[in-house]
Every structure is written in C-alpha cells, then in structure tokens.
PDB file of C-alpha atoms and ligand atoms in Angstrom:
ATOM      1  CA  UNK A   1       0.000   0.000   0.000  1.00 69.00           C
ATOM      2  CA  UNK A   2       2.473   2.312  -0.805  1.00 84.00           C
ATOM      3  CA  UNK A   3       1.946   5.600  -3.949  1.00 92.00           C
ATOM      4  CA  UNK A   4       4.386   7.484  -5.620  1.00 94.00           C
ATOM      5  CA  UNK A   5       3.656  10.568  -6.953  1.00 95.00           C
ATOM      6  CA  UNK A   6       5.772  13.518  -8.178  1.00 97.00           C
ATOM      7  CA  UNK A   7       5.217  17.032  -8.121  1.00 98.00           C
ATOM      8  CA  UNK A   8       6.846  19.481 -10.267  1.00 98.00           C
ATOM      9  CA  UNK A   9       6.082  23.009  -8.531  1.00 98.00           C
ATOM     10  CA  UNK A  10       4.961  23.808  -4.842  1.00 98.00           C
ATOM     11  CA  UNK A  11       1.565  24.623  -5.286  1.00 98.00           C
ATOM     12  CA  UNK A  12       1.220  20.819  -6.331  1.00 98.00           C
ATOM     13  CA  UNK A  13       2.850  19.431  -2.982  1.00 98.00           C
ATOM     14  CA  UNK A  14       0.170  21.741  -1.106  1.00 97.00           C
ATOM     15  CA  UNK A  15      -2.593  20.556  -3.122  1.00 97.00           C
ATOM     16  CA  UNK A  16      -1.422  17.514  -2.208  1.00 97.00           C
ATOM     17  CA  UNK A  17      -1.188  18.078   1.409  1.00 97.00           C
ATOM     18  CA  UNK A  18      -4.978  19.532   1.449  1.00 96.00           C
ATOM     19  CA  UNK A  19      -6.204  16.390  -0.401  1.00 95.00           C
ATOM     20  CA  UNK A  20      -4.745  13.950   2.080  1.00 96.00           C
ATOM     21  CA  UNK A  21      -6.346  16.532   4.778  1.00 95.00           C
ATOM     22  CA  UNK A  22      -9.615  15.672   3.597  1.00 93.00           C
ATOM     23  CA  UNK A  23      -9.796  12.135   4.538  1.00 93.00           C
ATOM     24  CA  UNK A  24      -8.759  12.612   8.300  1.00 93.00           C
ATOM     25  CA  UNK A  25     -11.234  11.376  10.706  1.00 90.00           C
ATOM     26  CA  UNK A  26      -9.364  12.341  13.861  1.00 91.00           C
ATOM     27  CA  UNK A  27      -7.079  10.620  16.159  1.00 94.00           C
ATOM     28  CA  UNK A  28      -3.786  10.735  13.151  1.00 96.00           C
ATOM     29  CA  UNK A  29      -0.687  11.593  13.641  1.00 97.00           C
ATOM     30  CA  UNK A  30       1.383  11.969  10.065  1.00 98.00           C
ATOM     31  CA  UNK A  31       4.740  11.968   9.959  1.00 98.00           C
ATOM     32  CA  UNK A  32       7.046  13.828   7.408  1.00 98.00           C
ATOM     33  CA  UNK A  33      10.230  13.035   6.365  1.00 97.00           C
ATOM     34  CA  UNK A  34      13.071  13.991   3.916  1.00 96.00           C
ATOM     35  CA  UNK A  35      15.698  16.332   3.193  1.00 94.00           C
ATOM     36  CA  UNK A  36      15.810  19.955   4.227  1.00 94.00           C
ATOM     37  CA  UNK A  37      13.955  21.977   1.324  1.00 96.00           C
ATOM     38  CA  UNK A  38      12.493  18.459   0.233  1.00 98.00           C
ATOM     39  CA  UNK A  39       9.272  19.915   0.622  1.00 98.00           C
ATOM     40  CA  UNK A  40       7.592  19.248   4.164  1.00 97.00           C
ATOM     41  CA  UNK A  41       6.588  22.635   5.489  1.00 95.00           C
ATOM     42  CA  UNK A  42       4.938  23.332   1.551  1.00 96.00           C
ATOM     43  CA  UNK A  43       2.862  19.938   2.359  1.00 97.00           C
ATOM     44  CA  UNK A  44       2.123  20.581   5.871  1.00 96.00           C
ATOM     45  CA  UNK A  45       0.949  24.299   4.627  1.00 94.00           C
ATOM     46  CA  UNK A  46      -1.996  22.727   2.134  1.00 96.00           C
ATOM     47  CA  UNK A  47      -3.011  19.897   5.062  1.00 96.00           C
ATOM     48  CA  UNK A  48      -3.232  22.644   7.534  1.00 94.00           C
ATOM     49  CA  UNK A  49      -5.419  24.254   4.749  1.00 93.00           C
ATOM     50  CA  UNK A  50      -7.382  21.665   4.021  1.00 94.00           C
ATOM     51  CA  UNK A  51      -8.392  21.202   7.678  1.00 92.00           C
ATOM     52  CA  UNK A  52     -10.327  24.297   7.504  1.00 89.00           C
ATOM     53  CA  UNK A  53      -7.279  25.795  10.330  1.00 87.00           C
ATOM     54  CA  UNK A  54      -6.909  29.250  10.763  1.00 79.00           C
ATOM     55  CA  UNK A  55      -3.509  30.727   8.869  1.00 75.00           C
ATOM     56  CA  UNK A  56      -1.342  31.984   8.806  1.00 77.00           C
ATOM     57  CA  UNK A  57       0.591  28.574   8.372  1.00 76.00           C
ATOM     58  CA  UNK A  58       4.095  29.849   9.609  1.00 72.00           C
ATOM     59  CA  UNK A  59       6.779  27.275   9.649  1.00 66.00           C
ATOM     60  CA  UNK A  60       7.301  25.774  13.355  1.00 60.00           C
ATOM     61  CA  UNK A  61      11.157  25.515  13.346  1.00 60.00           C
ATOM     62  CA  UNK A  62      11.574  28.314  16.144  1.00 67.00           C
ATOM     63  CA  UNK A  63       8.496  26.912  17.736  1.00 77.00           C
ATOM     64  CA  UNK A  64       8.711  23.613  18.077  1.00 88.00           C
ATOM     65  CA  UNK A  65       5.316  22.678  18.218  1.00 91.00           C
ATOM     66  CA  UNK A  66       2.372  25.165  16.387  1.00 91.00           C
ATOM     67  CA  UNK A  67      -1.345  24.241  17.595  1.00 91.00           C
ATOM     68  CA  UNK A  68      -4.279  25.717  15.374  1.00 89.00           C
ATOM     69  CA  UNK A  69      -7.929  25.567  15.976  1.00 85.00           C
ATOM     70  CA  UNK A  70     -10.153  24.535  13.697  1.00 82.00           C
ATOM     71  CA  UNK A  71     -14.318  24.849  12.464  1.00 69.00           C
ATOM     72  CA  UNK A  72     -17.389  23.351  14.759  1.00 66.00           C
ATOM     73  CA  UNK A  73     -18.403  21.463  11.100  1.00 68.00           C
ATOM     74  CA  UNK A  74     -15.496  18.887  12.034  1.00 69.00           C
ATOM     75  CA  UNK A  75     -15.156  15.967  14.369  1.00 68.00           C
ATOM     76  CA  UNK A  76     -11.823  16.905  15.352  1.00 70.00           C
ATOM     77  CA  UNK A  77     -10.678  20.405  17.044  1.00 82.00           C
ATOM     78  CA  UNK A  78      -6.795  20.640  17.173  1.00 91.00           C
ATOM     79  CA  UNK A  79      -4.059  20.346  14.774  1.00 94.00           C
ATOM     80  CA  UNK A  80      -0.510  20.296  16.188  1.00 95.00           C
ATOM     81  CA  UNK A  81       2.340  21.254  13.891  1.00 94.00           C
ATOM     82  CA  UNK A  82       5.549  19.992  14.739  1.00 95.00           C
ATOM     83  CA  UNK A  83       8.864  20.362  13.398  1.00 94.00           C
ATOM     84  CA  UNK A  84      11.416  18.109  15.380  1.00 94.00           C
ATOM     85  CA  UNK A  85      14.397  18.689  13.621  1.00 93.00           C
ATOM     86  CA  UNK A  86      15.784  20.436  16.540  1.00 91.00           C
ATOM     87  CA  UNK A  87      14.885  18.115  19.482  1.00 93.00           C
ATOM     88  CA  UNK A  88      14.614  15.069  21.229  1.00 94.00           C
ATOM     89  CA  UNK A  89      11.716  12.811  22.243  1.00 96.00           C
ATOM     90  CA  UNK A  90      11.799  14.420  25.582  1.00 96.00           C
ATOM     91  CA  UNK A  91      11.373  17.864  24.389  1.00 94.00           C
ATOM     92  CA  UNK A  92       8.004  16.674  22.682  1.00 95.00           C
ATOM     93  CA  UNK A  93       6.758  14.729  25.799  1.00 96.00           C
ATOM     94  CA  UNK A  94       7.784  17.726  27.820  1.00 94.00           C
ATOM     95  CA  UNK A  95       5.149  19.682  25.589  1.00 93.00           C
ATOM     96  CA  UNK A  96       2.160  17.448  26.773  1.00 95.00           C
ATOM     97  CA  UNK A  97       2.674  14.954  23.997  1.00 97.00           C
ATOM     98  CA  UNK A  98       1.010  11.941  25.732  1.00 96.00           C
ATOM     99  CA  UNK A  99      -2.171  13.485  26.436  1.00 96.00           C
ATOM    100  CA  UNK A 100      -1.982  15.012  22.869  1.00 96.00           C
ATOM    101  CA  UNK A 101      -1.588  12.183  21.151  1.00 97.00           C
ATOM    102  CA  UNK A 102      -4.454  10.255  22.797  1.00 95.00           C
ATOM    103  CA  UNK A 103      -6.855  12.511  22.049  1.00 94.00           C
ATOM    104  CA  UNK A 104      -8.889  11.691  19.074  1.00 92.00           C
ATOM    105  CA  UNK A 105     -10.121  15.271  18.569  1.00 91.00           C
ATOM    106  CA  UNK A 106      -6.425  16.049  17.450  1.00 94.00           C
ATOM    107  CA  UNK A 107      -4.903  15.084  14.208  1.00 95.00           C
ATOM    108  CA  UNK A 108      -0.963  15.750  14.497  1.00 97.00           C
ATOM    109  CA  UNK A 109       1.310  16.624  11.913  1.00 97.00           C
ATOM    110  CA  UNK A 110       5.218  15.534  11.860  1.00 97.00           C
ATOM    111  CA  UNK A 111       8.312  17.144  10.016  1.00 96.00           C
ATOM    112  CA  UNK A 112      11.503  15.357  11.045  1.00 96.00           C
ATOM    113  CA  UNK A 113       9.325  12.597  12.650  1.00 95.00           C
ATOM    114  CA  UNK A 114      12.464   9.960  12.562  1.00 94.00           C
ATOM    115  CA  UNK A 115      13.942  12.127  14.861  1.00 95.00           C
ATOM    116  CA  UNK A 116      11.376  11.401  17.517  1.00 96.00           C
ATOM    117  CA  UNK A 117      10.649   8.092  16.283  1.00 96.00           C
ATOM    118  CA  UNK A 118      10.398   6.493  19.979  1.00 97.00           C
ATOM    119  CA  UNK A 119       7.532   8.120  20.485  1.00 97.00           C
ATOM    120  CA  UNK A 120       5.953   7.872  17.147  1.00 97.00           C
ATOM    121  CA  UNK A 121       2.655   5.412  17.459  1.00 97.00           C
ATOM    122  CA  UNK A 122       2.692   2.579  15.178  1.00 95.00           C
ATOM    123  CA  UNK A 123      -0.282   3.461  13.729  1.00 95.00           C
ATOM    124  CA  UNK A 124       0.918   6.879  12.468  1.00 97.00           C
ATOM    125  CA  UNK A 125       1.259   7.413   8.432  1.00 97.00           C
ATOM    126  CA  UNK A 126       4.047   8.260   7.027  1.00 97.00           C
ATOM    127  CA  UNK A 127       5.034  10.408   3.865  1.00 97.00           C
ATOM    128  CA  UNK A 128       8.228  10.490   2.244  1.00 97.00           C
ATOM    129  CA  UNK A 129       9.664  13.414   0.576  1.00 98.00           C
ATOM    130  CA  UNK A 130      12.641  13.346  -1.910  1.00 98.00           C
ATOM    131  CA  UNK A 131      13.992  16.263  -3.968  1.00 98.00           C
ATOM    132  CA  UNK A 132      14.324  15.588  -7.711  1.00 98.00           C
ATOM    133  CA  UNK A 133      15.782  18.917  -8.827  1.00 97.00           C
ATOM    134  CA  UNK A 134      14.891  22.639  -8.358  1.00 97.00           C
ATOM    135  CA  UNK A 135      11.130  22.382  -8.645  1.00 98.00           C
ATOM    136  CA  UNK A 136      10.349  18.722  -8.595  1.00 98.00           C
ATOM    137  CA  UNK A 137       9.698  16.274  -5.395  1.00 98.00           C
ATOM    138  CA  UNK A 138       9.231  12.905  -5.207  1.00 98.00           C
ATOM    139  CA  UNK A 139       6.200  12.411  -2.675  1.00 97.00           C
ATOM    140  CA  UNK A 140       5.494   8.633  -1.298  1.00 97.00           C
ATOM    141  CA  UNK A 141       2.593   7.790   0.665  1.00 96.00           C
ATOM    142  CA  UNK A 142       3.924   4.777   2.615  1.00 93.00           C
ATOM    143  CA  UNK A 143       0.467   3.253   4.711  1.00 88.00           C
ATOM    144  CA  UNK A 144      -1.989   5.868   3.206  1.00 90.00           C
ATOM    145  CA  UNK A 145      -4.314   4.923   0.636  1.00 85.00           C
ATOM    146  CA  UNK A 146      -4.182   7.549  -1.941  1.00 78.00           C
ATOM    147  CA  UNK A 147      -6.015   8.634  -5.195  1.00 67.00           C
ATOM    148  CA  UNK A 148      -4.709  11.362  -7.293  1.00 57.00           C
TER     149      UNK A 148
HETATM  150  N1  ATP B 201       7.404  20.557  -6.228  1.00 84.86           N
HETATM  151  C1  ATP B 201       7.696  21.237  -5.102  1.00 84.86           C
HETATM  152  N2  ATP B 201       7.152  20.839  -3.925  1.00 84.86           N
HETATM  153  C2  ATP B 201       7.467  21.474  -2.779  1.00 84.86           C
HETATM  154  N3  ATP B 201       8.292  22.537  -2.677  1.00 84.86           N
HETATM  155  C3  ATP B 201       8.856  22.978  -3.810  1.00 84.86           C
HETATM  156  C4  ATP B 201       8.590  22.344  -5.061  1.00 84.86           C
HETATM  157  N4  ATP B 201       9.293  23.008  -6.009  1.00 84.86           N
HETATM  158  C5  ATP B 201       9.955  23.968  -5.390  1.00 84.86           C
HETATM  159  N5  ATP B 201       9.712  23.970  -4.069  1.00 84.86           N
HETATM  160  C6  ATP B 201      10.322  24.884  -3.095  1.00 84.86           C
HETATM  161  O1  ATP B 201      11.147  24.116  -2.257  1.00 84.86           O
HETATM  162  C7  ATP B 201      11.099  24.634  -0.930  1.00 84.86           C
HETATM  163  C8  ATP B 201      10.585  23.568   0.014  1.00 84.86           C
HETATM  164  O2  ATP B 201      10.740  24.054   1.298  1.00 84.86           O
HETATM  165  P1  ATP B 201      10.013  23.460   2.573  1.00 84.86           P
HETATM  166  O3  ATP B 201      10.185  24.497   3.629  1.00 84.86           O
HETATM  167  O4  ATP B 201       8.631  23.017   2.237  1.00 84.86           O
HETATM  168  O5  ATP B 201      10.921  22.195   2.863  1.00 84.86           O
HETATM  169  P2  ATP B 201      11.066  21.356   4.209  1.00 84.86           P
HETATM  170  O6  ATP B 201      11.099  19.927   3.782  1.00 84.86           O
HETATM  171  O7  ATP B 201      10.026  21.769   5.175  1.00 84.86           O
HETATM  172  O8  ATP B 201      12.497  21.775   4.731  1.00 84.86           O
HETATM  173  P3  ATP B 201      13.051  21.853   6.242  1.00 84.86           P
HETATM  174  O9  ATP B 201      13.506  20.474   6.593  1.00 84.86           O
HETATM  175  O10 ATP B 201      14.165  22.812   6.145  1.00 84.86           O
HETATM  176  O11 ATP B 201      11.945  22.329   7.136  1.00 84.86           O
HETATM  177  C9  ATP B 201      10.189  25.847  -0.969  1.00 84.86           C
HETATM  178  O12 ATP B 201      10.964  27.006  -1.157  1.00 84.86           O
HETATM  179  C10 ATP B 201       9.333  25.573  -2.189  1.00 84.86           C
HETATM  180  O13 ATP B 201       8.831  26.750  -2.787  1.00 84.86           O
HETATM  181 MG1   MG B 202      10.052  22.514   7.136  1.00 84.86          MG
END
C-alpha cells in the first residue's frame, strides 16, 4: 500500500497536502520526512489548509510545536504542527505529547518525525519526501491509501 507521486512546482505538494487533509477522521498523527527543502513545510501548509485551520501557516522551526484551531463542522478540534528537527523525544513529551496524542479530537502533523521516532505510534502514516531537482519532489505515501 504504498503511492508514488511527483510534483513538479509547490503549489502541487500543497494541493497535495490539502487532499490527504480531507480524509482525516481524527485521532492521526502523520509523519514527514526527507531532506531539508524536500518539501515538508509546503505539504504541511496545504493539510493545515485543508483542515479548515486558521492561517497563517508559519513554519514551526523556532516553535517547536504550532497548535491551530479549527471549524465546529469537524469531528476533530486541534491540529498540532511539529517540526522536530531540533529536538529530542523528551522535548516533545515535555510539551504534553502523551495526552496530545491520545486525544482523538487532534490530528498531528510531523516534520523530522524519525527524529522522535520512539515516540511515534505505530499506527501513524508516514510520507516520504525526496527532492528531484529545483522544482520537482518525489512524494510517497507509505500506509496511506491515496487517489490522485
Ligand atoms: N514541487 C515542489 N514541492 C514542494 N516545494 C517545492 C517544489 N518546487 C519547489 N519547491 C520549493 O522548495 C522549498 C521547500 O521548502 P520546505 O520548507 O517546504 O521544505 P522542508 O522539507 O520543510 O524543509 P526543512 O527540513 O528545512 O523544514 C520551498 O521554497 C518551495 O517553494
Ligand atoms: Mg520545514
């Protein structure tokens, strides 16, 4: 169950993002992963904008961990940001992490994920990025069933 798809400027990789938004029920936590510049924050941008959150959708590298609220019309009410490229596992826990990540009103959003992979739940999905040249990425949906 794995997709490849490649993208060849960024308002593709956000359309992207917002697409896989769409089919969140609540409760997921979606990890990112690649190369700085691979494309992350761009994807993270269009999810957060297809979740109906409130922008603007600044990166979360000097923040660690961005929450956003998000419409009544949806069964879920939080979306955390993170970008972990910076810490540790502990940092994240020290931010409330377990409670966060049991809540099923919260869908959570991961860029550097591996680097807090002890904490990751199995269950999370993960999405690959991979830089092709200037303006094309190399997107893989790894446990995400996806339609383009
Ligand atoms: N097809 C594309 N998809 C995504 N971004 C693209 C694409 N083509 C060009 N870009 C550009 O590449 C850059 C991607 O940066 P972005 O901040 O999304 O990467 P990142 O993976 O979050 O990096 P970092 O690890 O530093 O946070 C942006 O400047 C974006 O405009
Ligand atoms: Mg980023």
């Amino acid at each position: 169950m794995q997709k490849e798809l490649i993208t060849e400027k960024s308002s593709e990789t956000q359309k992207l993002g917002e697409k896989m938004a769409k089919k969140m029920k609540g409760g997921e936590v979606v990890c990112l992963s690649g190369d700085l510049g691979a494309g992350k924050t761009t994807f993270a941008q269009g999810f957060l904008r297809g979740l109906g959150a409130e922008g603007p959708f600044v990166s979360p590298t000097f923040l660690i961990m961005k929450q956003y609220k998000i419409g009544r019309k949806k069964p879920f009410r939080e979306i955390y940001h993170i970008d972990a490229y910076r810490v540790n596992a502990q940092n994240i826990i020290d931010l409330g992490w377990e409670e966060i990540v049991k809540n099923k009103n919260n869908i959570i959003i991961i860029e550097w994920a591996e680097k807090i992979s002890e904490i990751i739940p199995q269950s999370a999905l993960e999405v690959e990025f991979e830089w092709l040249d200037k303006n094309k990425r190399k997107i893989r949906f790894k446990n995400f069933k996806f339609l383009k």
